[in-house]
PDB file of C-alpha atoms in Angstrom:
ATOM      1  CA  ALA A   1     -15.388  -5.851  -7.494  1.00 97.00           C
ATOM      2  CA  THR A   2     -15.893  -4.861 -11.401  1.00 97.00           C
ATOM      3  CA  ARG A   3     -12.208  -5.546 -13.406  1.00 98.00           C
ATOM      4  CA  MET A   4     -11.317  -3.539 -16.025  1.00 98.00           C
ATOM      5  CA  THR A   5      -9.255  -5.114 -19.033  1.00 98.00           C
ATOM      6  CA  GLN A   6      -7.295  -2.780 -21.440  1.00 98.00           C
ATOM      7  CA  SER A   7      -5.733  -3.723 -24.479  1.00 98.00           C
ATOM      8  CA  PRO A   8      -2.741  -3.416 -25.844  1.00 98.00           C
ATOM      9  CA  SER A   9      -0.814  -2.814 -22.648  1.00 98.00           C
ATOM     10  CA  SER A  10       1.202  -0.472 -24.605  1.00 98.00           C
ATOM     11  CA  LEU A  11       1.748   0.553 -28.777  1.00 97.00           C
ATOM     12  CA  SER A  12       4.252   2.278 -30.627  1.00 97.00           C
ATOM     13  CA  ALA A  13       2.750   4.866 -33.164  1.00 96.00           C
ATOM     14  CA  SER A  14       3.785   7.852 -35.655  1.00 95.00           C
ATOM     15  CA  THR A  15       2.419  11.297 -35.226  1.00 96.00           C
ATOM     16  CA  GLY A  16      -0.696  11.214 -37.491  1.00 96.00           C
ATOM     17  CA  ASP A  17      -1.702   7.644 -36.767  1.00 96.00           C
ATOM     18  CA  ARG A  18      -4.903   7.029 -35.474  1.00 97.00           C
ATOM     19  CA  VAL A  19      -5.037   4.820 -32.670  1.00 97.00           C
ATOM     20  CA  THR A  20      -7.814   2.927 -30.421  1.00 98.00           C
ATOM     21  CA  ILE A  21      -7.483   1.261 -27.082  1.00 98.00           C
ATOM     22  CA  THR A  22      -9.939  -0.875 -25.813  1.00 98.00           C
ATOM     23  CA  CYS A  23     -11.604  -1.641 -22.300  1.00 98.00           C
ATOM     24  CA  ARG A  24     -13.501  -4.631 -21.017  1.00 98.00           C
ATOM     25  CA  ALA A  25     -15.707  -4.414 -17.908  1.00 98.00           C
ATOM     26  CA  SER A  26     -16.037  -7.830 -16.315  1.00 98.00           C
ATOM     27  CA  GLN A  27     -19.859  -6.769 -15.570  1.00 98.00           C
ATOM     28  CA  GLY A  28     -21.573  -4.320 -16.927  1.00 97.00           C
ATOM     29  CA  VAL A  29     -21.213  -0.370 -16.162  1.00 97.00           C
ATOM     30  CA  TYR A  30     -23.528   1.048 -18.476  1.00 97.00           C
ATOM     31  CA  SER A  31     -22.261   4.341 -19.536  1.00 97.00           C
ATOM     32  CA  TYR A  32     -20.332   4.822 -16.574  1.00 98.00           C
ATOM     33  CA  LEU A  33     -17.095   4.974 -18.077  1.00 98.00           C
ATOM     34  CA  ALA A  34     -14.411   7.257 -17.661  1.00 98.00           C
ATOM     35  CA  TRP A  35     -11.205   7.518 -19.978  1.00 98.00           C
ATOM     36  CA  TYR A  36      -7.911   9.623 -18.165  1.00 98.00           C
ATOM     37  CA  GLN A  37      -4.224  10.736 -19.880  1.00 98.00           C
ATOM     38  CA  GLN A  38      -1.470  10.614 -17.565  1.00 98.00           C
ATOM     39  CA  LYS A  39       2.024  12.238 -18.110  1.00 98.00           C
ATOM     40  CA  PRO A  40       5.071  11.591 -16.204  1.00 96.00           C
ATOM     41  CA  GLY A  41       5.114  13.279 -12.570  1.00 96.00           C
ATOM     42  CA  LYS A  42       1.488  14.720 -13.177  1.00 98.00           C
ATOM     43  CA  ALA A  43      -1.877  13.491 -12.011  1.00 98.00           C
ATOM     44  CA  PRO A  44      -4.242  11.867 -14.326  1.00 98.00           C
ATOM     45  CA  LYS A  45      -6.343  14.019 -16.500  1.00 98.00           C
ATOM     46  CA  LEU A  46     -10.262  13.460 -17.245  1.00 98.00           C
ATOM     47  CA  LEU A  47     -10.780  13.144 -20.980  1.00 98.00           C
ATOM     48  CA  ILE A  48     -13.969  11.497 -21.691  1.00 98.00           C
ATOM     49  CA  TYR A  49     -16.800  10.565 -19.184  1.00 98.00           C
ATOM     50  CA  ALA A  50     -20.336   8.663 -20.036  1.00 98.00           C
ATOM     51  CA  ALA A  51     -18.053   6.681 -22.325  1.00 98.00           C
ATOM     52  CA  SER A  52     -18.269   9.362 -25.047  1.00 98.00           C
ATOM     53  CA  THR A  53     -18.666  12.998 -23.547  1.00 98.00           C
ATOM     54  CA  LEU A  54     -15.770  14.707 -24.333  1.00 98.00           C
ATOM     55  CA  GLN A  55     -14.462  17.008 -21.238  1.00 98.00           C
ATOM     56  CA  SER A  56     -14.638  20.431 -21.711  1.00 97.00           C
ATOM     57  CA  GLY A  57     -11.210  21.410 -23.073  1.00 97.00           C
ATOM     58  CA  VAL A  58     -10.115  17.848 -24.479  1.00 98.00           C
ATOM     59  CA  PRO A  59      -9.434  18.389 -28.153  1.00 97.00           C
ATOM     60  CA  SER A  60     -12.015  16.470 -30.546  1.00 97.00           C
ATOM     61  CA  ARG A  61      -9.382  13.939 -31.946  1.00 98.00           C
ATOM     62  CA  PHE A  62     -10.348  12.157 -28.738  1.00 98.00           C
ATOM     63  CA  SER A  63     -13.673  10.009 -29.133  1.00 98.00           C
ATOM     64  CA  GLY A  64     -15.227   7.052 -26.592  1.00 98.00           C
ATOM     65  CA  SER A  65     -17.788   4.738 -27.289  1.00 98.00           C
ATOM     66  CA  GLY A  66     -19.367   1.736 -25.849  1.00 98.00           C
ATOM     67  CA  SER A  67     -21.497   0.886 -23.153  1.00 98.00           C
ATOM     68  CA  GLY A  68     -21.983  -2.440 -20.912  1.00 98.00           C
ATOM     69  CA  THR A  69     -18.665  -3.421 -21.005  1.00 98.00           C
ATOM     70  CA  ASP A  70     -17.123  -3.093 -24.119  1.00 98.00           C
ATOM     71  CA  PHE A  71     -15.399   0.812 -24.519  1.00 98.00           C
ATOM     72  CA  THR A  72     -13.271   2.211 -27.151  1.00 98.00           C
ATOM     73  CA  LEU A  73     -10.689   5.242 -27.112  1.00 98.00           C
ATOM     74  CA  THR A  74      -9.793   6.524 -30.520  1.00 98.00           C
ATOM     75  CA  ILE A  75      -7.382   9.308 -30.966  1.00 97.00           C
ATOM     76  CA  SER A  76      -7.951   9.806 -34.748  1.00 95.00           C
ATOM     77  CA  CYS A  77      -4.621  11.958 -35.655  1.00 94.00           C
ATOM     78  CA  LEU A  78      -2.193  11.327 -33.001  1.00 96.00           C
ATOM     79  CA  GLN A  79      -0.031  14.277 -31.689  1.00 96.00           C
ATOM     80  CA  SER A  80       3.166  14.527 -30.118  1.00 94.00           C
ATOM     81  CA  GLU A  81       1.562  15.610 -27.043  1.00 95.00           C
ATOM     82  CA  ASP A  82      -0.731  12.710 -26.995  1.00 97.00           C
ATOM     83  CA  PHE A  83       2.308  10.229 -26.323  1.00 93.00           C
ATOM     84  CA  ALA A  84       1.195   9.366 -22.568  1.00 97.00           C
ATOM     85  CA  ILE A  85      -0.763   6.647 -20.518  1.00 98.00           C
ATOM     86  CA  TYR A  86      -4.314   6.297 -21.005  1.00 98.00           C
ATOM     87  CA  TYR A  87      -6.633   4.516 -18.006  1.00 98.00           C
ATOM     88  CA  CYS A  88     -10.110   3.618 -18.086  1.00 98.00           C
ATOM     89  CA  GLN A  89     -12.156   3.848 -15.112  1.00 98.00           C
ATOM     90  CA  GLN A  90     -15.854   2.545 -14.214  1.00 98.00           C
ATOM     91  CA  TYR A  91     -17.777   4.814 -11.914  1.00 98.00           C
ATOM     92  CA  TYR A  92     -20.683   2.427 -11.935  1.00 97.00           C
ATOM     93  CA  SER A  93     -20.365   0.845  -8.441  1.00 96.00           C
ATOM     94  CA  TYR A  94     -18.232   0.420  -5.723  1.00 97.00           C
ATOM     95  CA  PRO A  95     -15.153  -0.506  -5.273  1.00 97.00           C
ATOM     96  CA  LEU A  96     -14.438   2.158  -8.275  1.00 98.00           C
ATOM     97  CA  THR A  97     -12.124   0.350 -10.229  1.00 98.00           C
ATOM     98  CA  PHE A  98      -9.359   1.465 -13.045  1.00 98.00           C
ATOM     99  CA  GLY A  99      -7.920  -0.439 -16.401  1.00 98.00           C
ATOM    100  CA  GLY A 100      -4.442  -1.527 -16.223  1.00 98.00           C
ATOM    101  CA  GLY A 101      -3.252   1.094 -18.627  1.00 98.00           C
ATOM    102  CA  THR A 102      -2.300   1.567 -22.231  1.00 98.00           C
ATOM    103  CA  ARG A 103       0.979   3.208 -23.020  1.00 98.00           C
ATOM    104  CA  VAL A 104       1.146   4.990 -26.145  1.00 98.00           C
ATOM    105  CA  GLU A 105       4.987   5.476 -27.262  1.00 96.00           C
ATOM    106  CA  ILE A 106       6.555   7.270 -30.052  1.00 88.00           C
ATOM    107  CA  LYS A 107       7.535   4.838 -33.095  1.00 87.00           C
TER     108      LYS A 107
ATOM    109  CA  GLU B   1     -10.452  27.599 -11.582  1.00 95.00           C
ATOM    110  CA  VAL B   2     -10.929  24.727  -9.365  1.00 97.00           C
ATOM    111  CA  GLN B   3      -7.796  23.692  -7.345  1.00 98.00           C
ATOM    112  CA  LEU B   4      -6.819  20.753  -4.938  1.00 98.00           C
ATOM    113  CA  LEU B   5      -3.751  20.936  -3.032  1.00 98.00           C
ATOM    114  CA  GLU B   6      -2.817  17.664  -1.117  1.00 98.00           C
ATOM    115  CA  SER B   7      -0.600  18.425   2.335  1.00 98.00           C
ATOM    116  CA  GLY B   8       0.768  16.048   5.063  1.00 98.00           C
ATOM    117  CA  GLY B   9       2.810  13.156   3.176  1.00 97.00           C
ATOM    118  CA  GLY B  10       5.735  12.128   4.343  1.00 97.00           C
ATOM    119  CA  LEU B  11       8.251   9.323   5.251  1.00 97.00           C
ATOM    120  CA  ALA B  12       6.801   7.210   8.145  1.00 97.00           C
ATOM    121  CA  GLN B  13       7.383   4.028   9.885  1.00 97.00           C
ATOM    122  CA  PRO B  14       5.264   0.570   9.522  1.00 97.00           C
ATOM    123  CA  GLY B  15       2.442   0.793  11.773  1.00 97.00           C
ATOM    124  CA  GLY B  16       2.784   4.903  12.278  1.00 97.00           C
ATOM    125  CA  SER B  17       0.213   7.244  11.447  1.00 98.00           C
ATOM    126  CA  LEU B  18      -0.262  10.145   9.096  1.00 98.00           C
ATOM    127  CA  ARG B  19      -3.270  12.669   8.270  1.00 98.00           C
ATOM    128  CA  LEU B  20      -3.539  13.957   4.896  1.00 98.00           C
ATOM    129  CA  SER B  21      -5.066  17.178   3.648  1.00 98.00           C
ATOM    130  CA  CYS B  22      -6.924  18.736   0.591  1.00 98.00           C
ATOM    131  CA  ALA B  23      -7.369  22.176   0.704  1.00 98.00           C
ATOM    132  CA  ALA B  24     -10.358  23.016  -1.935  1.00 98.00           C
ATOM    133  CA  SER B  25     -10.806  26.522  -4.241  1.00 98.00           C
ATOM    134  CA  GLY B  26     -12.530  27.599  -7.253  1.00 97.00           C
ATOM    135  CA  LEU B  27     -15.381  25.119  -6.278  1.00 96.00           C
ATOM    136  CA  THR B  28     -18.535  25.073  -4.009  1.00 97.00           C
ATOM    137  CA  PHE B  29     -16.562  22.694  -2.208  1.00 97.00           C
ATOM    138  CA  ARG B  30     -19.772  21.404  -0.112  1.00 97.00           C
ATOM    139  CA  ASN B  31     -22.059  20.537  -3.132  1.00 96.00           C
ATOM    140  CA  TYR B  32     -19.413  17.904  -4.283  1.00 97.00           C
ATOM    141  CA  ALA B  33     -18.787  14.335  -3.368  1.00 97.00           C
ATOM    142  CA  MET B  34     -14.574  14.116  -3.133  1.00 98.00           C
ATOM    143  CA  SER B  35     -12.352  11.177  -3.017  1.00 98.00           C
ATOM    144  CA  TRP B  36      -8.769   9.968  -2.124  1.00 98.00           C
ATOM    145  CA  VAL B  37      -7.232   8.310  -5.284  1.00 98.00           C
ATOM    146  CA  ARG B  38      -3.321   6.611  -4.584  1.00 98.00           C
ATOM    147  CA  GLN B  39      -0.414   5.732  -6.996  1.00 98.00           C
ATOM    148  CA  ALA B  40       2.004   3.309  -6.201  1.00 98.00           C
ATOM    149  CA  PRO B  41       5.428   3.972  -8.225  1.00 96.00           C
ATOM    150  CA  GLY B  42       5.333   2.318 -11.404  1.00 95.00           C
ATOM    151  CA  GLU B  43       1.495   1.389 -11.162  1.00 97.00           C
ATOM    152  CA  GLY B  44      -1.738   2.569 -12.348  1.00 97.00           C
ATOM    153  CA  PRO B  45      -4.137   4.405 -10.394  1.00 98.00           C
ATOM    154  CA  GLU B  46      -6.076   3.180  -7.422  1.00 98.00           C
ATOM    155  CA  TRP B  47      -9.592   4.268  -5.891  1.00 98.00           C
ATOM    156  CA  VAL B  48      -9.047   4.653  -1.941  1.00 98.00           C
ATOM    157  CA  SER B  49     -11.927   6.424  -0.516  1.00 98.00           C
ATOM    158  CA  THR B  50     -14.805   8.781  -1.270  1.00 98.00           C
ATOM    159  CA  ILE B  51     -17.150  10.889   1.099  1.00 98.00           C
ATOM    160  CA  SER B  52     -20.474  12.305   0.116  1.00 97.00           C
ATOM    161  CA  TRP B  53     -20.873  16.028  -0.304  1.00 97.00           C
ATOM    162  CA  SER B  54     -22.529  16.102   3.528  1.00 96.00           C
ATOM    163  CA  GLY B  55     -19.968  13.945   4.922  1.00 96.00           C
ATOM    164  CA  SER B  56     -22.604  11.371   5.689  1.00 97.00           C
ATOM    165  CA  SER B  57     -21.573   8.468   3.779  1.00 97.00           C
ATOM    166  CA  THR B  58     -18.338   7.139   2.740  1.00 98.00           C
ATOM    167  CA  TRP B  59     -16.861   4.185   0.993  1.00 98.00           C
ATOM    168  CA  TYR B  60     -13.500   2.259   1.088  1.00 98.00           C
ATOM    169  CA  ALA B  61     -11.370   0.077  -0.645  1.00 98.00           C
ATOM    170  CA  ASP B  62     -11.170  -3.299   0.888  1.00 98.00           C
ATOM    171  CA  SER B  63      -7.397  -2.806   1.145  1.00 97.00           C
ATOM    172  CA  VAL B  64      -7.577   0.287   3.413  1.00 98.00           C
ATOM    173  CA  LYS B  65     -10.907  -0.514   5.203  1.00 98.00           C
ATOM    174  CA  GLY B  66     -10.570   0.102   8.829  1.00 97.00           C
ATOM    175  CA  ARG B  67      -7.094   1.914   8.967  1.00 98.00           C
ATOM    176  CA  PHE B  68      -8.309   4.701   6.984  1.00 98.00           C
ATOM    177  CA  THR B  69     -10.955   7.511   7.782  1.00 98.00           C
ATOM    178  CA  ILE B  70     -12.073   9.598   5.120  1.00 98.00           C
ATOM    179  CA  SER B  71     -13.481  13.131   6.580  1.00 98.00           C
ATOM    180  CA  ARG B  72     -14.429  16.854   5.236  1.00 98.00           C
ATOM    181  CA  ASP B  73     -14.874  20.719   6.989  1.00 98.00           C
ATOM    182  CA  ASN B  74     -17.183  21.880   4.464  1.00 98.00           C
ATOM    183  CA  SER B  75     -16.558  25.142   6.587  1.00 98.00           C
ATOM    184  CA  LYS B  76     -12.786  25.217   5.767  1.00 98.00           C
ATOM    185  CA  ASN B  77     -13.197  23.522   1.863  1.00 98.00           C
ATOM    186  CA  THR B  78     -11.092  20.674   3.124  1.00 98.00           C
ATOM    187  CA  LEU B  79     -10.923  17.351   2.410  1.00 98.00           C
ATOM    188  CA  TYR B  80      -8.982  14.814   4.785  1.00 98.00           C
ATOM    189  CA  LEU B  81      -7.641  11.364   4.986  1.00 98.00           C
ATOM    190  CA  GLN B  82      -6.399   9.858   8.284  1.00 98.00           C
ATOM    191  CA  ILE B  83      -4.012   6.985   7.710  1.00 98.00           C
ATOM    192  CA  ASN B  84      -3.410   4.409  10.714  1.00 97.00           C
ATOM    193  CA  GLY B  85      -1.496   1.084  10.456  1.00 97.00           C
ATOM    194  CA  LEU B  86       0.478   2.155   7.825  1.00 97.00           C
ATOM    195  CA  ARG B  87       2.094  -0.341   5.431  1.00 97.00           C
ATOM    196  CA  PRO B  88       5.126  -0.649   2.942  1.00 97.00           C
ATOM    197  CA  GLU B  89       2.197  -1.406   0.230  1.00 97.00           C
ATOM    198  CA  ASP B  90       0.553   1.905   1.182  1.00 98.00           C
ATOM    199  CA  THR B  91       3.597   3.354  -0.490  1.00 98.00           C
ATOM    200  CA  ALA B  92       2.201   6.078  -3.141  1.00 98.00           C
ATOM    201  CA  THR B  93       1.337   9.396  -4.172  1.00 98.00           C
ATOM    202  CA  TYR B  94      -2.077  10.243  -2.770  1.00 98.00           C
ATOM    203  CA  TYR B  95      -3.996  12.468  -4.855  1.00 98.00           C
ATOM    204  CA  CYS B  96      -7.315  14.729  -3.519  1.00 98.00           C
ATOM    205  CA  ALA B  97     -10.104  14.135  -6.468  1.00 98.00           C
ATOM    206  CA  LYS B  98     -13.444  16.166  -7.222  1.00 98.00           C
ATOM    207  CA  GLY B  99     -15.976  13.277  -7.849  1.00 95.00           C
ATOM    208  CA  GLY B 100     -16.475   9.535  -7.289  1.00 92.00           C
ATOM    209  CA  GLY B 101     -19.566   9.728  -5.926  1.00 84.00           C
ATOM    210  CA  ASP B 102     -23.460   9.960  -7.357  1.00 85.00           C
ATOM    211  CA  TYR B 103     -22.345   8.671 -10.569  1.00 94.00           C
ATOM    212  CA  ASN B 104     -19.510  11.456 -11.384  1.00 96.00           C
ATOM    213  CA  PRO B 105     -15.917  10.584 -12.681  1.00 98.00           C
ATOM    214  CA  PHE B 106     -12.915  12.480 -11.213  1.00 98.00           C
ATOM    215  CA  ASP B 107     -12.798  15.510 -13.008  1.00 97.00           C
ATOM    216  CA  TYR B 108     -10.135  17.206 -11.150  1.00 98.00           C
ATOM    217  CA  TRP B 109      -7.319  16.120  -9.372  1.00 98.00           C
ATOM    218  CA  GLY B 110      -4.673  17.736  -6.987  1.00 98.00           C
ATOM    219  CA  GLN B 111      -0.895  17.315  -7.728  1.00 98.00           C
ATOM    220  CA  GLY B 112      -0.595  14.693  -5.115  1.00 98.00           C
ATOM    221  CA  THR B 113       1.460  14.054  -1.856  1.00 98.00           C
ATOM    222  CA  LEU B 114       3.815  11.439  -1.320  1.00 98.00           C
ATOM    223  CA  VAL B 115       3.678   8.804   1.640  1.00 98.00           C
ATOM    224  CA  THR B 116       6.502   6.588   1.787  1.00 98.00           C
ATOM    225  CA  VAL B 117       5.927   3.815   4.395  1.00 98.00           C
ATOM    226  CA  SER B 118       9.746   2.660   5.719  1.00 96.00           C
ATOM    227  CA  SER B 119      11.667   1.596   8.479  1.00 94.00           C
TER     228      SER B 119
END
């Protein structure tokens, strides 16, 4: 199975900050990498797929990059509604696997 | 608007069975692979199973293989998960999600149904 490792596991930031979250795959997944945002009591929401393609309706302050084994999610100017947990997920091969999550908290 | 509505969760005893359903609307259900993803309390999401658009192909996580069966009825726009041999570690919110097959992410999710396994 492809192991997905996210870092950091949590971070504290202020509104307006630029935030970067990294995700590393234990083996290459090409660009079959998605990022999700999850808020308490809600289902995960797709933000980015194909490593860098913004899902319809997602604000442009979110961006993704990378391919192969190393990926990045960037939030360019953190807003109050962005405080949540973020997960990466590879969909290149079964079993489909998620990273452990990054909790973005208010500083 | 795509809507996925799960049902069938609840409290079950170890070794028991449950059948989860997911009613889909707002999409041409028969065109898409569908999946189940679960999330234990305080943990991250865990992929459980995926079924192809036709139902002819299925994939399972090792943790559920042989105990869970995914199926679909395209005439009813409904996805199912038959869960047998329940274990305490199966306690989780189970989400129905569009995608997971044919190199597609999970682009739509239901609200989830909670399964609690306890004696």
